[in-house]
mmCIF file of N, CA and C in Angstrom:
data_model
loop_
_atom_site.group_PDB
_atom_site.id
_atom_site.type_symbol
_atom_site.label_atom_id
_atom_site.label_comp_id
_atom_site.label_asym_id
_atom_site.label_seq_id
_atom_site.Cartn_x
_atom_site.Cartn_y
_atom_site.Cartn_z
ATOM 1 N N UNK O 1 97.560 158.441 71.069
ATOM 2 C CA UNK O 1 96.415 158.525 71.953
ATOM 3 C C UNK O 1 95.760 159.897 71.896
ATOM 4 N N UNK O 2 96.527 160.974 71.554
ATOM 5 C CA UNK O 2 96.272 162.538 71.562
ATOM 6 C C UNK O 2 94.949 162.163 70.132
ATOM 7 N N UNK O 3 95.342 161.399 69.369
ATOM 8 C CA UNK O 3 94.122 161.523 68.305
ATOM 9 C C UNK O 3 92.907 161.131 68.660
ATOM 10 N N UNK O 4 93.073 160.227 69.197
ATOM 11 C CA UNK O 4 91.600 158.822 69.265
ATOM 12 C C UNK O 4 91.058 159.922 70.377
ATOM 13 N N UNK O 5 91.415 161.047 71.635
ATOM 14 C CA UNK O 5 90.687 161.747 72.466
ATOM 15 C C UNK O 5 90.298 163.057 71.116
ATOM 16 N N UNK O 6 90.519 163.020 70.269
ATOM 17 C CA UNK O 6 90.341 164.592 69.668
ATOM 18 C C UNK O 6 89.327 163.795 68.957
ATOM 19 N N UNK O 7 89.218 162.563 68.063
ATOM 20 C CA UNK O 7 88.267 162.040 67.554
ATOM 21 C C UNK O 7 87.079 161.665 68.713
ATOM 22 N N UNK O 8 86.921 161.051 69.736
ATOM 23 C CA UNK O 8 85.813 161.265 70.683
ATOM 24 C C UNK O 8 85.247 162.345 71.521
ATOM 25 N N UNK O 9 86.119 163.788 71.471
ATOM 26 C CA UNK O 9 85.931 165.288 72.028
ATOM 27 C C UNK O 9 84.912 165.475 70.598
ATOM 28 N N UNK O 10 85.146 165.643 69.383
ATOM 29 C CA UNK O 10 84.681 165.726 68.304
ATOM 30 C C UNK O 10 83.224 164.687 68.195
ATOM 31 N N UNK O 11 83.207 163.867 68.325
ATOM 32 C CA UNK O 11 81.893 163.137 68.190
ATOM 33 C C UNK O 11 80.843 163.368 69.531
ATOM 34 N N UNK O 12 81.391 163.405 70.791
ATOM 35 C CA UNK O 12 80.807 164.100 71.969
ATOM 36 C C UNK O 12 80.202 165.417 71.552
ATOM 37 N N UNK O 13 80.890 166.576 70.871
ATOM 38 C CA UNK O 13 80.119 167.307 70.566
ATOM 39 C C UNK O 13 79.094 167.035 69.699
ATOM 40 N N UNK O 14 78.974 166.465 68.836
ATOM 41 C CA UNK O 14 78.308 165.893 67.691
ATOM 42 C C UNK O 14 76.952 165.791 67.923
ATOM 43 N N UNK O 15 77.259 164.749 69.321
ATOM 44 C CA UNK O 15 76.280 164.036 69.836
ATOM 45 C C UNK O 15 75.741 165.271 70.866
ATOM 46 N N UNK O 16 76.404 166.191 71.682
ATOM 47 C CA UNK O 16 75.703 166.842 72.203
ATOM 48 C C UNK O 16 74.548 168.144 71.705
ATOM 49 N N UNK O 17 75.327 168.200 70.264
ATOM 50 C CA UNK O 17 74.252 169.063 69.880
ATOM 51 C C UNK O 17 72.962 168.906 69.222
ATOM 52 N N UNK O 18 73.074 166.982 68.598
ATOM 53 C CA UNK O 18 71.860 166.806 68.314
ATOM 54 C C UNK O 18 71.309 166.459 69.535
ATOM 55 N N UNK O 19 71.633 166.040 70.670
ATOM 56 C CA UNK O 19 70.887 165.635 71.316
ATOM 57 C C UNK O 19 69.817 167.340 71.985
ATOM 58 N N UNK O 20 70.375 168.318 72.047
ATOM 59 C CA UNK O 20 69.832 169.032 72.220
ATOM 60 C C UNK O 20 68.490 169.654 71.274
ATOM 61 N N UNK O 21 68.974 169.284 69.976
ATOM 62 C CA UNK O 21 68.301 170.080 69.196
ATOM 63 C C UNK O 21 67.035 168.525 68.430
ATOM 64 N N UNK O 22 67.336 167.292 69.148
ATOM 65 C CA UNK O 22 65.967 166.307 68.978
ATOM 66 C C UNK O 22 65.025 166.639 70.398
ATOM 67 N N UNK O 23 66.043 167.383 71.613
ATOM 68 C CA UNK O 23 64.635 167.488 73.312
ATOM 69 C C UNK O 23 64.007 168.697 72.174
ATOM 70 N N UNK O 24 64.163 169.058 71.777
ATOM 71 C CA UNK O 24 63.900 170.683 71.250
ATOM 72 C C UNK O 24 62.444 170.932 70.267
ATOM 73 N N UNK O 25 63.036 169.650 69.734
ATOM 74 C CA UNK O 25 61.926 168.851 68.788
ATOM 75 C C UNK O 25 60.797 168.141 69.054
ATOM 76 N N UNK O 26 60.585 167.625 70.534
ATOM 77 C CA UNK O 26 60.015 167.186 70.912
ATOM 78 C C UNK O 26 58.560 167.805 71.216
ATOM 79 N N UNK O 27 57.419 166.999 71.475
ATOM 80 C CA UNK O 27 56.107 167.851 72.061
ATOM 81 C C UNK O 27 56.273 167.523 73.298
ATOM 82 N N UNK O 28 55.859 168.742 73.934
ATOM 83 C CA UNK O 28 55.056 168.423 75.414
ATOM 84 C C UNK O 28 54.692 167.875 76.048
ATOM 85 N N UNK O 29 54.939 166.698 77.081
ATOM 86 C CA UNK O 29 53.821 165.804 77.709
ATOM 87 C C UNK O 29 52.926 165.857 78.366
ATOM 88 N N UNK O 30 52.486 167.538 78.451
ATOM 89 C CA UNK O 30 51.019 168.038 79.748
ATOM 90 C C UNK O 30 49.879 167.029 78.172
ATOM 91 N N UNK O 31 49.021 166.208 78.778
ATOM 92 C CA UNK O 31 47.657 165.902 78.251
ATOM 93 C C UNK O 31 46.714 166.807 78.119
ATOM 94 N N UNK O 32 46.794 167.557 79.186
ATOM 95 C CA UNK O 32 45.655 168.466 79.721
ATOM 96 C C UNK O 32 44.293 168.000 79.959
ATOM 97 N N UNK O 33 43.327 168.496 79.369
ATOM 98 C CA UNK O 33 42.150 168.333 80.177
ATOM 99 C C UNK O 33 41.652 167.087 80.103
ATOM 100 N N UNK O 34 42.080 166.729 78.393
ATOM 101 C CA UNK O 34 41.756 165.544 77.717
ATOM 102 C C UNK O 34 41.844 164.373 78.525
ATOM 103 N N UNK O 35 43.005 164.160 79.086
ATOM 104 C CA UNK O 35 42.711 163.120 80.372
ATOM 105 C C UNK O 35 42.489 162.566 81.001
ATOM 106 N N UNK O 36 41.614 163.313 81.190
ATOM 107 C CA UNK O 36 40.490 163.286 82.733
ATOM 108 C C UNK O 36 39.537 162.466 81.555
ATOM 109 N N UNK O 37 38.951 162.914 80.546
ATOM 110 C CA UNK O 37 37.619 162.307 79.975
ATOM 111 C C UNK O 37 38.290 161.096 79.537
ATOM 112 N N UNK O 38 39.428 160.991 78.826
ATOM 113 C CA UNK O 38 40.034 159.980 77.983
ATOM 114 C C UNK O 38 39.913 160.164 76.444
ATOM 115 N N UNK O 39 39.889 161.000 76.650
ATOM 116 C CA UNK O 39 40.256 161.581 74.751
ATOM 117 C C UNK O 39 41.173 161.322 74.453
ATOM 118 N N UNK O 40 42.297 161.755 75.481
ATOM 119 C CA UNK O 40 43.659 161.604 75.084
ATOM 120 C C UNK O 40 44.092 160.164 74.063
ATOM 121 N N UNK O 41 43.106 158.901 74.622
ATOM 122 C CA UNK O 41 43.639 157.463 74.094
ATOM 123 C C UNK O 41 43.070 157.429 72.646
ATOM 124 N N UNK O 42 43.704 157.974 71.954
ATOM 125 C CA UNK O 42 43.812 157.832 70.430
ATOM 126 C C UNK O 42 43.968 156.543 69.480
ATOM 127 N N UNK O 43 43.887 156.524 68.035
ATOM 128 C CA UNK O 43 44.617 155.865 67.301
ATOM 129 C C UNK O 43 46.507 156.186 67.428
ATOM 130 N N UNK O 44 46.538 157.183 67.431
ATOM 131 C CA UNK O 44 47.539 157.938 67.925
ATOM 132 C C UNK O 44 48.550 157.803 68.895
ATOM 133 N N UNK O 45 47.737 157.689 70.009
ATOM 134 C CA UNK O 45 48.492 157.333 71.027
ATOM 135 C C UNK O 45 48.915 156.268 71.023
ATOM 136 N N UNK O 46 47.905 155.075 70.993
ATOM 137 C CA UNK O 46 47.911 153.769 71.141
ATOM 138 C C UNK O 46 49.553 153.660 70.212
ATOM 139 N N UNK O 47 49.581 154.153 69.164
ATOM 140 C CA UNK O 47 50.889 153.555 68.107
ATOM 141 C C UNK O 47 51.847 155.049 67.867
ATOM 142 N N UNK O 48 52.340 154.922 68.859
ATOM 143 C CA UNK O 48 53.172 156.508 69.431
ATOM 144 C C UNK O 48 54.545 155.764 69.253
ATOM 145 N N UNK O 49 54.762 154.537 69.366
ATOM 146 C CA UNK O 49 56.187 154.101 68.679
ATOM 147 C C UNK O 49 56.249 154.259 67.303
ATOM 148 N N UNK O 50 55.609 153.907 66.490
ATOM 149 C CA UNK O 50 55.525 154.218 65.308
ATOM 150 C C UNK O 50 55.556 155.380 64.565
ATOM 151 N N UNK O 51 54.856 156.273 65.267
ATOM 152 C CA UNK O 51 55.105 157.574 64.910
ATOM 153 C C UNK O 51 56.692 158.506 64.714
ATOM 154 N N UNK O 52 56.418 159.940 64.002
ATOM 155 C CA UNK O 52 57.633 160.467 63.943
ATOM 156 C C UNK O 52 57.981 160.841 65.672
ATOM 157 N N UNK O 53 57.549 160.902 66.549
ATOM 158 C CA UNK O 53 57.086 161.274 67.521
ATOM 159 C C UNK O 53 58.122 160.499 68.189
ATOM 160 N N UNK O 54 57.534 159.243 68.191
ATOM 161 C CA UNK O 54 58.256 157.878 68.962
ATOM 162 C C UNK O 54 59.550 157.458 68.428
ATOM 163 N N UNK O 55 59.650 158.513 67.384
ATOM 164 C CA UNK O 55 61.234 157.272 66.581
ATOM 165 C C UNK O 55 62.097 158.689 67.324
ATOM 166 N N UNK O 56 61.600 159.310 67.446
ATOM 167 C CA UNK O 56 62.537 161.093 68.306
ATOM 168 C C UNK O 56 62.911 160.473 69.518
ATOM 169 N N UNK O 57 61.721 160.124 70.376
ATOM 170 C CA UNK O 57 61.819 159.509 71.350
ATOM 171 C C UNK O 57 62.965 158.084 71.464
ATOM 172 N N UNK O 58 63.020 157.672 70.823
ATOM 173 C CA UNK O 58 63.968 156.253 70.446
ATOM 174 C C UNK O 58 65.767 156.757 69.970
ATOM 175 N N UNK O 59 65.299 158.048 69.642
ATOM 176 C CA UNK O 59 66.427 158.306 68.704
ATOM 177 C C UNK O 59 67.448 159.045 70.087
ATOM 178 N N UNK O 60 66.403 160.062 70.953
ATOM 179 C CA UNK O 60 66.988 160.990 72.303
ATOM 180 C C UNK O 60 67.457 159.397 73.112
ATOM 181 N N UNK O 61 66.708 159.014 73.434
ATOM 182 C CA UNK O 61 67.324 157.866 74.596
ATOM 183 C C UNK O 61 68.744 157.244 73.990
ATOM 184 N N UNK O 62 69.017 157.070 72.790
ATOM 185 C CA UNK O 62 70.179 156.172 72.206
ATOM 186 C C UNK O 62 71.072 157.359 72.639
ATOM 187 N N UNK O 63 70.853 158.656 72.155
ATOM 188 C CA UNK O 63 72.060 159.869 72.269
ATOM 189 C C UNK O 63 72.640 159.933 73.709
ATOM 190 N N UNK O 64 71.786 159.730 74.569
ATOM 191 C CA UNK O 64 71.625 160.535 75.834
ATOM 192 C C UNK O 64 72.712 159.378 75.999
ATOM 193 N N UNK O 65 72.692 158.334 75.989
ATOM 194 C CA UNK O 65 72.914 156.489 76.554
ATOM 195 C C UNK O 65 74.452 157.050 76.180
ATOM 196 N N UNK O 66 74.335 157.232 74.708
ATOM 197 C CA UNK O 66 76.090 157.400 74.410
ATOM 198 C C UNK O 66 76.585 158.229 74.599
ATOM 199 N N UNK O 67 76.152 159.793 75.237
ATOM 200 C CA UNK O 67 76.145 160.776 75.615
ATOM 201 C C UNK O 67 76.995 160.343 77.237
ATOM 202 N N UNK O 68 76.417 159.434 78.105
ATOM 203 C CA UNK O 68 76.710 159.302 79.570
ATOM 204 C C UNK O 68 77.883 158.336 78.884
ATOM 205 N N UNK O 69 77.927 157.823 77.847
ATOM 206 C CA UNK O 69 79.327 156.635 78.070
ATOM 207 C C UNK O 69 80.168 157.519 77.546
ATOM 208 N N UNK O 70 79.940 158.128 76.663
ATOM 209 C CA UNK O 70 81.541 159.000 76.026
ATOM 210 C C UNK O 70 82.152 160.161 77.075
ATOM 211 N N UNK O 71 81.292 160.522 78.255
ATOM 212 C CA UNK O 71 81.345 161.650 79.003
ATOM 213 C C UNK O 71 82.034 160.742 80.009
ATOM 214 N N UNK O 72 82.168 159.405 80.444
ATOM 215 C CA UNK O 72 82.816 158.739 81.382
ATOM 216 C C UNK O 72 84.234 158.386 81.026
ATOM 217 N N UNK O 73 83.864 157.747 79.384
ATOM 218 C CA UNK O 73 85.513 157.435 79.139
ATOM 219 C C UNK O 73 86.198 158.562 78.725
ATOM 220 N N UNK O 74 85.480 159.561 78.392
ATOM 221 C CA UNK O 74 86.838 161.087 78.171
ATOM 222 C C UNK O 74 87.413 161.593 79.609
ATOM 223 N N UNK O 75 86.505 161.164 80.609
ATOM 224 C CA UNK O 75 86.946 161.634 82.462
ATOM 225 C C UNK O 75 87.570 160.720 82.778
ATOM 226 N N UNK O 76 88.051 159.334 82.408
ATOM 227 C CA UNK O 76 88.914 158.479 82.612
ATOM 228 C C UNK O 76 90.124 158.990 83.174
ATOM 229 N N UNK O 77 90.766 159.874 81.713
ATOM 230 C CA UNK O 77 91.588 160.114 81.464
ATOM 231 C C UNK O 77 92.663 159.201 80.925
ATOM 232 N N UNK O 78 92.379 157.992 80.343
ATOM 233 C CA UNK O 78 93.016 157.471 80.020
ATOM 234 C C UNK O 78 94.185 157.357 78.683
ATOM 235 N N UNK O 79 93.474 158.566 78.145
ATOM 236 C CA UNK O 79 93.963 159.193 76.615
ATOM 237 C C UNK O 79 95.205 160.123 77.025
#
């Protein structure tokens, strides 16, 4: 059991440092002025999943997700 916790301490970090270094990567969500007129609604925007943008976005939420489950079963303590 001493292994299978040193193999999930090890991937927890893994996961914690990309997850830091994809928020890191991320842009900004102030719109700013654009907003108000509606500039902001792009070709762009409209297909923001598609983008490198949106797959970051897709990619942080999966980390974070396995981030809160590996951080519960290592506090178990069941290892």
């Amino acid at each position: 059991m001493g292994v299978l916790k040193s193999i999930l301490t090890i991937i927890f970090i893994i996961i914690c440092i990309a997850l830091v270094v994809l928020v890191l990567m991320q842009e900004g969500k102030s719109a700013g002025l654009g907003a108000i007129s509606g500039a902001a609604e792009t070709y762009w925007g409209k297909n923001k999943g598609r983008s490198m943008e949106g797959q970051l976005v897709k990619i942080t939420k999966i980390l974070a997700v396995s981030f809160i489950l590996l951080a519960a079963i290592l506090n178990l303590g069941v290892f």
